[in-house]
């Protein structure tokens, strides 16, 4: 029984050795000595043998068959990329590695194109079995043997050994295979640099988004909102293209990853068109161009729907639409710049940097430009410069709008100042006309008042005196007395025209000056107990004459009828009224008979009451055998209107 097992084991070893010998015989003569991989990575494209599986039916077991193994062809490509474009075929790649050293050699096989849908790695071991790994963008991120935004496969070759690796690659999008073999430590250093650059780019994007979002909230200008959307969508598109979205945003998504890989930049194009329409104001300045931009906006909305229905059917039309849209957008910016629109210069410069970065990246994938260490970051650099230039464009737009607003305000202020000066001139002229009219009205009113007072006072006294003289009923002394009264009445009328400026004391002082000599001639002593009183805002010449005539009538009655030897004049303030008191020590009178005109008193008291009522005042008499006291109550502010 033991002999049989040993025999079977020997046969298996023999068959495995024959199989390995057959594979090595079929493999290309070009074998990669991994001891050459030290400081710099080695591109594997020239070491690959390629077999196209157009029907996607070949299995790893099929590749071991001699007739199929002979179908592998050398790649014949010396660049860092293998680019098969849009294809439905699967591609098998065979790689022959050799480790001539006496120690196991760990290496890193990297395929730095994160959009490949499916990648299988099969490593033929010494015992004839295969170690297989399956991953890809359509599989969960956890299936990757090494966590990286690209596809990284750690492999170890035993000492003094040859090994064959098989890679099967298939993709719903373009098939681009940038394959390199790294020394482990050098790969870790390069990986750290790569993630630092990615962090720098996305950190800058985050800062731009937050800053312009705050500007949008502060200024309420929708163009900042469109800018934020464009920057965010552009960053998302690059995150999808660079495999960072798969690593950090949706690591377990399957179908969504496939869709996102195909239309990752469409939201950025849509946001860019919206931003362009707002920035260049195409709806107002270039209406025909604006209609074209609206058509492209509609296409950006329809393409994702078409891709969601069938990626294979609509991928090529979607790519054509994107290329046409980008060229049309660039042409539109050139046209606006040709029309000397200031914002178009910034937009064209910004768009050119992104366009240049995209073209450089595409040319490098197509092996039309040599690849450098910065080649994988061409899109990031172009996008970063574009965002900065557009930020400068927004700042320039703000400065232009602010300058225009200041200029408009200055022009408006100048216009307002001119209109204000014209209006002031008109108002001055109108005011002067009103002053002249008011002066004429005042003069007319004063003339009428004086005529009325002279007619009722002085005129009446002169007419009465004339009649008495004509009839011979008055002697010379009586005529002289009448004439003195007429003169006093005339003086009062003149005094009432003097400006007293609401000062009652000044008015009383004028009365004292006029009546003082007459009192002295009659032997009557005047006691002046006048104290300060508040100003009377209603005390104009007309009302002043009423007060003077009331007090004049009081003095006249005292002189003619009371035989008094002393008159006292005083003022008081109680509550909201001013009291003017005129008291004498002569013989009193009966108020009722005096008001009726009995005893030759005439209508003096009635006239006093009428004048007091005309200025809103009250008048009272207190008369007895010891003398008479007249109290005139004047309001301080309230005035009921004089007749």
Coordinates of C-alpha atoms in Angstrom, one line a residue:
X1 CA 0.0 0.0 0.0
X2 CA 2.9 2.4 0.9
X3 CA 4.6 1.5 -2.4
X4 CA 1.4 2.5 -4.3
X5 CA 1.2 5.9 -2.6
X6 CA 4.9 6.6 -3.3
X7 CA 4.4 5.6 -6.9
X8 CA 1.4 7.9 -7.2
X9 CA 3.3 10.8 -5.7
X10 CA 6.2 10.2 -8.0
X11 CA 3.9 10.2 -11.0
X12 CA 2.3 13.5 -9.9
X13 CA 5.6 15.1 -9.4
X14 CA 6.7 13.9 -12.9
X15 CA 3.5 15.3 -14.5
X16 CA 3.8 18.6 -12.7
X17 CA 7.4 18.9 -13.8
X18 CA 6.3 18.1 -17.3
X19 CA 3.5 20.6 -17.1
X20 CA 5.8 23.3 -15.8
X21 CA 8.3 22.5 -18.5
X22 CA 5.6 22.7 -21.1
X23 CA 4.5 26.1 -19.8
X24 CA 8.0 27.4 -19.7
X25 CA 8.6 26.2 -23.2
X26 CA 5.5 27.9 -24.5
X27 CA 6.3 31.1 -22.6
X28 CA 8.2 33.9 -24.2
X29 CA 11.9 34.0 -24.2
X30 CA 11.7 37.3 -22.3
X31 CA 11.9 36.5 -18.6
X32 CA 12.0 39.2 -16.0
X33 CA 14.7 38.9 -13.5
X34 CA 13.2 40.4 -10.4
X35 CA 16.6 41.2 -8.9
X36 CA 16.6 44.1 -11.3
X37 CA 13.7 45.7 -9.4
X38 CA 15.3 47.9 -6.8
X39 CA 15.0 51.6 -6.5
X40 CA 12.6 52.2 -9.4
X41 CA 9.7 50.1 -10.6
X42 CA 9.8 48.2 -13.8
X43 CA 7.0 48.4 -16.4
X44 CA 5.6 45.0 -17.2
X45 CA 4.0 45.8 -20.5
X46 CA 7.0 44.6 -22.5
X47 CA 7.2 41.4 -20.5
X48 CA 3.6 40.5 -21.0
X49 CA 2.3 37.9 -23.4
X50 CA -1.3 38.7 -24.4
X51 CA -4.2 36.5 -25.3
X52 CA -7.5 38.2 -26.2
X53 CA -10.6 36.3 -25.1
X54 CA -13.3 37.9 -27.2
X55 CA -15.9 35.4 -26.1
X56 CA -15.0 35.7 -22.4
X57 CA -15.1 31.8 -22.2
X58 CA -11.5 30.8 -21.5
X59 CA -10.6 29.5 -18.1
X60 CA -7.3 29.0 -16.4
X61 CA -7.5 25.3 -17.2
X62 CA -7.9 26.1 -20.9
X63 CA -4.7 28.1 -20.8
X64 CA -2.7 25.0 -19.9
X65 CA -3.6 23.3 -23.1
X66 CA -0.7 23.5 -25.6
X67 CA -2.8 24.7 -28.5
X68 CA -4.2 27.6 -26.5
X69 CA -0.9 28.3 -24.7
X70 CA 0.7 28.9 -28.1
X71 CA -1.8 31.6 -28.9
X72 CA -0.2 34.0 -26.4
X73 CA 1.6 36.8 -28.3
X74 CA 4.3 39.2 -27.0
X75 CA 2.8 42.6 -26.3
X76 CA 5.3 44.4 -28.4
X77 CA 4.7 47.6 -26.3
X78 CA 7.5 49.3 -24.5
X79 CA 5.4 52.0 -22.8
X80 CA 4.1 51.9 -19.3
X81 CA 0.5 51.4 -20.5
X82 CA -1.4 48.8 -22.4
X83 CA -4.5 50.5 -23.8
X84 CA -7.2 48.5 -25.6
X85 CA -9.9 51.2 -25.4
X86 CA -13.6 50.3 -25.3
X87 CA -13.9 46.5 -25.8
X88 CA -16.0 43.7 -24.6
X89 CA -13.1 41.2 -24.7
X90 CA -11.3 39.8 -21.7
X91 CA -7.5 39.8 -21.8
X92 CA -5.2 37.2 -20.5
X93 CA -1.6 38.2 -19.7
X94 CA 1.2 35.8 -19.0
X95 CA 4.3 37.0 -17.1
X96 CA 7.4 34.9 -16.5
X97 CA 9.4 35.9 -13.4
X98 CA 12.7 34.6 -12.2
X99 CA 14.4 34.9 -8.8
X100 CA 18.1 33.9 -9.2
X101 CA 19.0 34.8 -5.6
X102 CA 19.2 32.4 -2.7
X103 CA 16.5 34.2 -0.7
X104 CA 12.8 34.5 -1.2
X105 CA 12.0 37.9 -3.0
X106 CA 8.9 39.8 -2.0
X107 CA 7.6 42.1 -4.7
X108 CA 4.6 44.3 -5.4
X109 CA 2.7 44.0 -8.6
X110 CA 0.6 47.2 -9.2
X111 CA -2.0 47.9 -11.8
X112 CA -2.7 51.6 -11.3
X113 CA -6.0 52.0 -13.1
X114 CA -8.8 51.8 -10.6
X115 CA -11.7 51.6 -13.1
X116 CA -11.1 48.0 -14.3
X117 CA -14.2 46.0 -13.6
X118 CA -12.5 42.6 -12.9
X119 CA -9.0 41.5 -12.3
X120 CA -7.8 37.9 -11.6
X121 CA -4.3 37.0 -10.6
X122 CA -3.2 33.4 -10.8
X123 CA 0.3 32.5 -9.5
X124 CA 1.6 29.1 -10.5
X125 CA 3.3 27.5 -7.5
X126 CA 6.1 24.9 -7.5
X127 CA 3.7 22.1 -6.7
X128 CA 1.7 22.8 -9.9
X129 CA -1.2 24.5 -8.2
X130 CA -2.3 28.1 -8.5
X131 CA -2.8 30.8 -5.9
X132 CA -5.6 32.9 -7.2
X133 CA -7.0 36.3 -6.3
X134 CA -10.1 37.9 -7.8
X135 CA -10.9 41.6 -7.3
X136 CA -12.0 44.7 -9.3
X137 CA -14.1 47.8 -9.2
X138 CA -17.3 45.7 -9.4
X139 CA -16.3 43.7 -6.3
X140 CA -16.2 44.9 -2.7
X141 CA -13.1 46.7 -1.7
X142 CA -12.3 44.1 0.9
X143 CA -11.5 41.6 -1.9
X144 CA -8.3 43.4 -2.6
X145 CA -5.2 41.7 -1.2
X146 CA -3.7 45.0 -0.3
X147 CA -5.8 48.1 0.6
X148 CA -5.0 50.7 -2.0
X149 CA -6.9 52.9 -4.4
X150 CA -5.4 50.9 -7.3
X151 CA -5.0 47.2 -7.6
X152 CA -1.9 46.0 -5.7
X153 CA -0.9 42.3 -5.4
X154 CA 1.9 41.4 -3.0
X155 CA 3.8 38.3 -4.4
X156 CA 6.8 36.4 -3.2
X157 CA 9.1 34.3 -5.4
X158 CA 11.0 31.5 -3.8
X159 CA 14.8 31.4 -3.9
X160 CA 16.3 30.2 -7.2
X161 CA 12.9 29.8 -8.8
X162 CA 11.0 30.6 -11.9
X163 CA 7.3 31.3 -11.8
X164 CA 4.5 32.2 -14.2
X165 CA 1.7 34.6 -13.4
X166 CA -1.6 34.8 -15.3
X167 CA -3.7 38.0 -15.2
X168 CA -7.2 38.1 -16.5
X169 CA -8.6 41.7 -17.0
X170 CA -12.0 42.7 -18.2
X171 CA -13.8 46.1 -17.9
X172 CA -17.1 47.6 -18.9
X173 CA -15.2 50.9 -19.5
X174 CA -11.9 51.3 -21.3
X175 CA -9.3 48.7 -20.7
X176 CA -6.1 50.4 -19.7
X177 CA -3.4 48.4 -18.0
X178 CA -0.5 50.4 -16.4
X179 CA 1.3 47.4 -14.8
X180 CA 4.5 47.8 -12.8
X181 CA 6.6 45.6 -10.5
X182 CA 8.0 47.3 -7.3
X183 CA 10.4 46.5 -4.6
X184 CA 8.2 46.5 -1.5
X185 CA 9.8 49.3 0.5
X186 CA 10.0 51.6 -2.6
X187 CA 6.3 51.0 -3.3
X188 CA 5.4 51.9 0.3
X189 CA 7.3 55.2 -0.1
X190 CA 5.6 56.0 -3.4
X191 CA 2.2 55.0 -2.0
X192 CA 2.7 57.5 0.9
X193 CA 3.6 60.3 -1.6
X194 CA 0.6 59.4 -3.7
X195 CA -1.8 59.7 -0.8
X196 CA -0.2 62.9 0.4
X197 CA -0.8 64.5 -3.0
X198 CA -4.3 63.2 -3.1
X199 CA -4.9 64.6 0.4
X200 CA -3.4 68.0 -0.7
X201 CA -5.8 68.2 -3.6
X202 CA -8.9 67.2 -1.8
X203 CA -8.0 69.4 1.2
X204 CA -7.7 72.4 -1.1
X205 CA -11.0 71.5 -2.7
X206 CA -12.7 71.3 0.7
X207 CA -11.3 74.7 1.6
X208 CA -12.5 76.2 -1.6
X209 CA -16.0 74.7 -1.1
X210 CA -16.3 75.9 2.5
X211 CA -15.0 79.4 1.7
X212 CA -17.3 80.0 -1.3
X213 CA -20.2 78.4 0.5
X214 CA -19.8 81.1 3.2
X215 CA -19.6 83.7 0.5
X216 CA -22.8 82.4 -1.0
X217 CA -24.5 82.6 2.4
X218 CA -23.2 86.0 3.0
X219 CA -23.6 87.7 -0.4
X220 CA -26.7 85.7 -1.6
X221 CA -25.1 85.6 -5.1
X222 CA -26.1 82.3 -6.9
X223 CA -22.8 82.2 -8.8
X224 CA -21.0 81.1 -5.7
X225 CA -23.5 78.3 -5.3
X226 CA -22.8 77.2 -8.9
X227 CA -19.1 77.4 -8.2
X228 CA -19.4 75.2 -5.1
X229 CA -21.4 72.6 -7.0
X230 CA -18.8 72.6 -9.8
X231 CA -15.9 72.2 -7.4
X232 CA -17.6 69.4 -5.5
X233 CA -18.7 67.5 -8.6
X234 CA -15.2 67.9 -10.2
X235 CA -13.6 66.5 -7.0
X236 CA -16.1 63.6 -7.0
X237 CA -15.3 62.8 -10.6
X238 CA -11.6 62.7 -9.8
X239 CA -12.2 60.7 -6.7
X240 CA -14.1 58.1 -8.8
X241 CA -11.3 58.1 -11.5
X242 CA -8.5 57.7 -9.0
X243 CA -10.3 54.9 -7.0
X244 CA -10.7 57.0 -3.9
X245 CA -14.5 56.9 -4.1
X246 CA -14.4 53.1 -4.2
X247 CA -12.0 53.0 -1.2
X248 CA -13.7 55.6 1.0
X249 CA -17.3 56.4 -0.2
X250 CA -18.9 53.2 -1.5
X251 CA -16.5 50.3 -0.8
X252 CA -19.2 47.6 -1.0
X253 CA -21.2 48.9 -3.9
X254 CA -21.3 46.8 -7.1
X255 CA -23.6 48.1 -9.8
X256 CA -23.2 51.7 -8.6
X257 CA -19.5 51.4 -8.9
X258 CA -19.9 50.4 -12.6
X259 CA -22.3 53.3 -13.3
X260 CA -20.1 55.8 -11.4
X261 CA -17.0 54.7 -13.4
X262 CA -18.8 55.5 -16.6
X263 CA -20.4 58.9 -15.9
X264 CA -18.3 60.1 -13.0
X265 CA -17.5 63.5 -14.7
X266 CA -21.0 64.2 -16.1
X267 CA -22.2 66.0 -12.9
X268 CA -19.0 68.1 -13.1
X269 CA -19.8 69.0 -16.8
X270 CA -23.4 69.8 -15.8
X271 CA -22.2 72.1 -13.0
X272 CA -19.6 73.7 -15.2
X273 CA -22.3 74.6 -17.8
X274 CA -24.5 76.1 -15.1
X275 CA -21.6 78.1 -13.7
X276 CA -20.5 79.2 -17.2
X277 CA -24.1 80.5 -18.0
X278 CA -24.2 82.5 -14.8
X279 CA -20.6 83.8 -15.0
X280 CA -20.7 84.9 -18.6
X281 CA -24.4 85.9 -18.4
X282 CA -25.1 84.2 -21.7
X283 CA -28.9 84.4 -21.3
X284 CA -28.6 88.2 -21.6
X285 CA -25.4 88.8 -23.6
X286 CA -25.3 85.8 -25.9
X287 CA -28.9 84.4 -26.2
X288 CA -28.1 82.1 -29.1
X289 CA -25.1 80.6 -27.3
X290 CA -27.2 80.2 -24.2
X291 CA -29.7 78.0 -26.2
X292 CA -26.8 75.7 -27.2
X293 CA -25.7 75.5 -23.5
X294 CA -29.2 74.6 -22.5
X295 CA -29.2 71.7 -25.1
X296 CA -25.9 70.5 -23.6
X297 CA -27.4 70.7 -20.1
X298 CA -30.3 68.5 -21.2
X299 CA -27.8 66.0 -22.7
X300 CA -25.9 65.8 -19.4
X301 CA -29.2 64.9 -17.7
X302 CA -30.1 62.2 -20.3
X303 CA -26.7 60.4 -20.6
X304 CA -26.7 59.0 -17.0
X305 CA -30.2 57.6 -17.6
X306 CA -29.1 56.0 -20.9
X307 CA -26.0 54.4 -19.2
X308 CA -28.2 53.1 -16.3
X309 CA -30.3 51.3 -18.9
X310 CA -27.4 49.8 -20.8
X311 CA -23.7 50.6 -20.3
X312 CA -22.6 48.6 -23.3
X313 CA -25.1 50.2 -25.7
X314 CA -24.6 53.8 -24.7
X315 CA -21.0 54.0 -23.6
X316 CA -19.6 55.1 -27.0
X317 CA -22.4 57.7 -27.6
X318 CA -21.8 59.0 -24.1
X319 CA -18.1 59.4 -24.7
X320 CA -18.8 61.2 -28.0
X321 CA -21.3 63.5 -26.3
X322 CA -18.8 64.3 -23.6
X323 CA -16.1 65.1 -26.1
X324 CA -18.4 67.3 -28.2
X325 CA -19.7 69.1 -25.1
X326 CA -16.2 69.8 -23.9
X327 CA -15.1 71.1 -27.3
X328 CA -18.3 73.2 -27.6
X329 CA -17.8 74.6 -24.2
X330 CA -14.3 75.6 -24.9
X331 CA -15.3 77.1 -28.3
X332 CA -18.1 79.1 -26.4
X333 CA -15.5 80.5 -24.0
X334 CA -13.2 81.4 -26.9
X335 CA -16.2 83.2 -28.6
X336 CA -17.1 85.1 -25.5
X337 CA -13.4 86.1 -25.0
X338 CA -13.3 87.2 -28.7
X339 CA -16.3 89.4 -27.9
X340 CA -14.2 91.1 -25.2
X341 CA -16.2 89.9 -22.2
X342 CA -14.0 90.3 -19.2
X343 CA -15.2 87.2 -17.3
X344 CA -14.6 85.1 -20.4
X345 CA -10.8 85.7 -20.2
X346 CA -10.6 84.1 -16.7
X347 CA -13.0 81.3 -17.7
X348 CA -11.0 80.5 -20.8
X349 CA -7.7 80.4 -18.9
X350 CA -9.2 78.2 -16.1
X351 CA -10.8 75.9 -18.6
X352 CA -7.6 75.6 -20.6
X353 CA -5.6 74.3 -17.6
X354 CA -8.2 71.6 -16.9
X355 CA -8.5 70.8 -20.6
X356 CA -4.7 70.6 -20.9
X357 CA -4.4 68.3 -17.9
X358 CA -7.1 66.0 -19.3
X359 CA -5.5 65.9 -22.8
X360 CA -2.1 65.1 -21.2
X361 CA -3.6 62.3 -19.2
X362 CA -5.4 60.9 -22.2
X363 CA -2.2 61.1 -24.4
X364 CA -0.2 59.3 -21.7
X365 CA -2.7 56.5 -21.5
X366 CA -2.6 56.3 -25.3
X367 CA 1.2 56.1 -25.1
X368 CA 1.6 59.3 -27.2
X369 CA 3.4 61.1 -24.4
X370 CA 6.1 59.8 -22.2
X371 CA 5.1 59.1 -18.6
X372 CA 6.7 60.8 -15.7
X373 CA 6.4 60.5 -11.9
X374 CA 3.8 63.4 -12.0
X375 CA 1.8 61.9 -14.9
X376 CA -0.8 60.3 -12.7
X377 CA -1.6 63.7 -11.2
X378 CA -2.1 65.7 -14.4
X379 CA -5.8 66.0 -13.9
X380 CA -5.4 67.1 -10.2
X381 CA -3.0 69.8 -11.1
X382 CA -5.1 71.0 -14.0
X383 CA -8.2 70.9 -11.8
X384 CA -6.5 72.7 -8.9
X385 CA -5.3 75.5 -11.3
X386 CA -8.7 75.8 -12.8
X387 CA -10.4 76.2 -9.4
X388 CA -7.9 78.8 -8.4
X389 CA -8.3 80.8 -11.6
X390 CA -12.1 80.6 -11.3
X391 CA -11.8 81.8 -7.7
X392 CA -9.8 84.8 -9.1
X393 CA -12.5 85.3 -11.7
X394 CA -15.1 85.5 -8.9
X395 CA -13.0 87.9 -7.0
X396 CA -12.5 90.0 -10.1
X397 CA -16.3 89.8 -10.8
X398 CA -17.0 91.0 -7.2
X399 CA -14.5 93.9 -7.7
X400 CA -16.1 94.9 -11.0
X401 CA -19.6 94.7 -9.5
X402 CA -18.5 96.7 -6.5
X403 CA -16.8 99.4 -8.6
X404 CA -19.8 99.6 -10.8
X405 CA -22.1 99.9 -7.8
X406 CA -19.9 102.6 -6.3
X407 CA -19.8 104.4 -9.7
X408 CA -23.6 104.1 -9.9
X409 CA -24.0 105.4 -6.4
X410 CA -21.7 108.3 -7.1
X411 CA -23.6 109.2 -10.3
X412 CA -26.9 108.8 -8.4
X413 CA -25.6 111.0 -5.6
X414 CA -24.4 113.6 -8.1
X415 CA -27.8 113.5 -9.8
X416 CA -29.6 113.8 -6.5
X417 CA -27.3 116.7 -5.5
X418 CA -28.2 118.5 -8.7
X419 CA -31.9 117.8 -8.3
X420 CA -31.6 118.8 -4.6
X421 CA -30.0 122.1 -5.5
X422 CA -32.7 122.7 -8.1
X423 CA -35.3 121.9 -5.6
X424 CA -33.7 124.1 -3.0
X425 CA -33.6 126.9 -5.5
X426 CA -37.3 126.3 -6.2
X427 CA -38.2 126.2 -2.5
X428 CA -36.1 129.3 -1.8
X429 CA -38.0 131.2 -4.6
X430 CA -41.3 129.8 -3.3
X431 CA -40.4 130.7 0.2
X432 CA -39.5 134.2 -0.8
X433 CA -42.8 134.5 -2.7
X434 CA -44.6 133.2 0.4
X435 CA -42.8 135.7 2.6
X436 CA -43.8 138.5 0.3
X437 CA -47.4 137.3 0.3
X438 CA -47.3 136.9 4.1
X439 CA -45.8 140.3 4.5
X440 CA -48.5 141.8 2.3
X441 CA -51.1 139.9 4.3
X442 CA -49.6 141.0 7.6
X443 CA -49.5 144.6 6.5
X444 CA -53.0 144.4 5.2
X445 CA -54.2 142.8 8.5
X446 CA -52.3 145.4 10.6
X447 CA -53.7 148.2 8.5
X448 CA -57.2 146.9 8.9
X449 CA -56.6 146.4 12.6
X450 CA -55.2 149.9 13.1
X451 CA -58.0 151.4 11.0
X452 CA -60.5 149.4 13.1
X453 CA -58.9 150.4 16.4
X454 CA -58.6 154.1 15.4
X455 CA -62.2 154.1 14.1
X456 CA -63.5 152.5 17.2
X457 CA -61.2 154.2 19.7
X458 CA -59.6 157.4 18.7
X459 CA -62.1 158.2 15.9
X460 CA -65.1 157.6 18.1
X461 CA -63.6 159.8 20.9
X462 CA -62.8 162.6 18.4
X463 CA -66.3 162.5 16.8
X464 CA -68.0 162.6 20.3
X465 CA -65.8 165.5 21.3
X466 CA -66.5 167.3 18.1
X467 CA -70.2 167.0 18.5
X468 CA -70.1 168.3 22.1
X469 CA -67.8 171.2 21.2
X470 CA -70.1 172.1 18.3
X471 CA -73.1 172.3 20.6
X472 CA -71.0 174.3 23.2
X473 CA -71.5 171.8 26.0
X474 CA -67.7 171.5 26.9
X475 CA -65.3 174.1 28.2
X476 CA -61.7 174.3 27.2
X477 CA -60.5 172.1 30.1
X478 CA -62.9 169.3 29.2
X479 CA -61.9 169.5 25.6
X480 CA -58.2 169.3 26.6
X481 CA -59.1 166.2 28.7
X482 CA -60.8 164.6 25.8
X483 CA -57.8 165.3 23.5
X484 CA -55.4 163.9 26.1
X485 CA -57.4 160.7 26.1
X486 CA -57.3 160.5 22.3
X487 CA -53.6 161.0 22.4
X488 CA -53.2 158.2 25.0
X489 CA -55.3 156.0 22.8
X490 CA -53.2 156.7 19.8
X491 CA -50.0 156.0 21.8
X492 CA -51.4 152.7 22.9
X493 CA -52.1 151.7 19.3
X494 CA -48.6 152.6 18.4
X495 CA -47.1 150.7 21.4
X496 CA -49.0 147.6 20.5
X497 CA -47.1 147.4 17.3
X498 CA -43.7 147.2 19.0
X499 CA -42.3 143.6 19.1
X500 CA -42.7 142.3 22.7
X501 CA -41.6 138.7 21.9
X502 CA -44.2 137.1 24.2
X503 CA -42.9 139.2 27.1
X504 CA -45.8 140.4 29.2
X505 CA -43.5 142.4 31.5
X506 CA -42.2 144.4 28.6
X507 CA -45.8 145.2 27.5
X508 CA -46.7 146.3 31.1
X509 CA -43.5 148.5 31.2
X510 CA -44.6 150.2 28.0
X511 CA -48.0 150.9 29.6
X512 CA -46.3 152.3 32.8
X513 CA -44.2 154.6 30.6
X514 CA -47.2 156.0 28.8
X515 CA -49.5 156.4 31.8
X516 CA -47.0 157.5 34.4
X517 CA -47.0 161.2 33.6
X518 CA -50.8 161.3 33.6
X519 CA -51.0 159.7 37.0
X520 CA -48.5 162.1 38.4
X521 CA -50.5 165.1 37.0
X522 CA -53.6 163.8 38.9
X523 CA -51.7 163.2 42.2
X524 CA -52.2 159.4 42.1
X525 CA -49.3 157.2 43.5
X526 CA -48.3 154.1 41.4
X527 CA -47.1 151.0 43.3
X528 CA -45.3 148.6 40.9
X529 CA -45.2 145.1 42.4
X530 CA -44.6 143.2 39.1
X531 CA -42.6 139.9 39.3
X532 CA -41.2 137.6 36.6
X533 CA -43.8 135.6 34.6
X534 CA -43.2 133.0 31.9
X535 CA -43.4 134.1 28.3
X536 CA -46.8 134.0 26.6
X537 CA -46.3 132.4 23.1
X538 CA -49.6 133.8 21.8
X539 CA -48.7 137.4 22.6
X540 CA -48.7 139.1 19.2
X541 CA -49.5 142.8 18.4
X542 CA -53.2 142.2 18.1
X543 CA -53.5 140.5 21.4
X544 CA -51.1 142.9 23.1
X545 CA -53.5 145.8 22.1
X546 CA -56.4 144.0 23.8
X547 CA -54.4 143.7 27.0
X548 CA -53.3 147.4 26.8
X549 CA -56.9 148.6 26.2
X550 CA -58.2 146.5 29.1
X551 CA -55.6 148.0 31.5
X552 CA -56.0 151.4 30.0
X553 CA -59.7 151.2 30.6
X554 CA -59.1 150.2 34.2
X555 CA -56.7 153.2 34.8
X556 CA -59.2 155.6 33.1
X557 CA -62.0 154.4 35.3
X558 CA -59.9 154.8 38.4
X559 CA -58.8 158.3 37.4
X560 CA -62.4 159.5 36.4
X561 CA -64.6 157.8 38.9
X562 CA -63.0 156.5 42.1
X563 CA -61.1 159.6 43.5
X564 CA -58.3 157.1 44.4
X565 CA -54.9 158.3 45.7
X566 CA -53.0 155.1 45.0
X567 CA -52.9 152.4 42.4
X568 CA -51.1 149.1 42.8
X569 CA -50.1 146.9 39.8
X570 CA -48.9 143.3 40.5
X571 CA -48.4 140.0 38.7
X572 CA -48.7 136.4 39.9
X573 CA -48.4 132.9 38.5
X574 CA -50.7 130.2 39.6
X575 CA -51.0 126.8 37.9
X576 CA -51.0 127.5 34.2
X577 CA -52.2 131.1 34.3
X578 CA -50.7 134.5 34.8
X579 CA -52.6 137.0 37.0
X580 CA -52.4 140.8 36.4
X581 CA -53.9 142.7 39.3
X582 CA -54.8 146.4 39.3
X583 CA -56.1 147.7 42.7
X584 CA -56.9 151.1 43.9
X585 CA -58.0 152.7 47.3
X586 CA -60.8 154.8 45.9
X587 CA -64.6 154.5 46.4
X588 CA -66.0 151.3 45.1
X589 CA -69.0 150.6 42.8
X590 CA -71.7 148.1 42.3
X591 CA -70.7 145.6 39.6
X592 CA -74.2 144.9 38.3
X593 CA -75.1 148.6 37.8
X594 CA -71.7 149.3 36.2
X595 CA -72.2 146.5 33.7
X596 CA -75.6 148.0 32.9
X597 CA -74.1 151.4 32.4
X598 CA -75.8 153.1 35.3
X599 CA -74.2 156.1 36.9
X600 CA -72.5 157.4 33.8
X601 CA -70.0 154.5 33.6
X602 CA -70.8 153.8 30.0
X603 CA -69.8 150.5 28.5
X604 CA -66.2 150.3 29.7
X605 CA -66.6 147.1 31.8
X606 CA -68.4 145.4 28.9
X607 CA -65.7 146.3 26.5
X608 CA -63.1 144.9 28.9
X609 CA -64.9 141.6 29.2
X610 CA -65.3 141.4 25.4
X611 CA -61.5 142.0 24.9
X612 CA -60.6 139.4 27.6
X613 CA -62.8 136.8 26.0
X614 CA -61.2 137.6 22.6
X615 CA -57.7 136.5 23.9
X616 CA -59.0 133.6 25.9
X617 CA -58.6 135.4 29.3
X618 CA -60.8 135.9 32.2
X619 CA -61.5 139.2 34.0
X620 CA -62.9 139.7 37.5
X621 CA -63.7 142.8 39.7
X622 CA -63.9 142.9 43.5
X623 CA -65.2 146.4 44.6
X624 CA -66.2 147.7 48.0
X625 CA -65.9 150.9 50.1
X626 CA -62.1 150.3 50.6
X627 CA -61.4 150.2 46.8
X628 CA -61.6 148.1 43.7
X629 CA -59.5 145.1 42.6
X630 CA -59.4 144.1 38.9
X631 CA -57.9 140.6 38.2
X632 CA -57.0 139.6 34.6
X633 CA -56.2 135.9 34.2
X634 CA -54.1 135.2 31.1
X635 CA -53.4 131.6 29.8
X636 CA -49.7 130.7 29.4
X637 CA -50.0 128.5 26.4
X638 CA -53.6 127.9 25.6
X639 CA -55.1 130.4 23.2
X640 CA -58.7 130.2 22.0
X641 CA -58.3 132.7 19.2
X642 CA -58.9 136.4 19.1
X643 CA -61.6 137.9 17.1

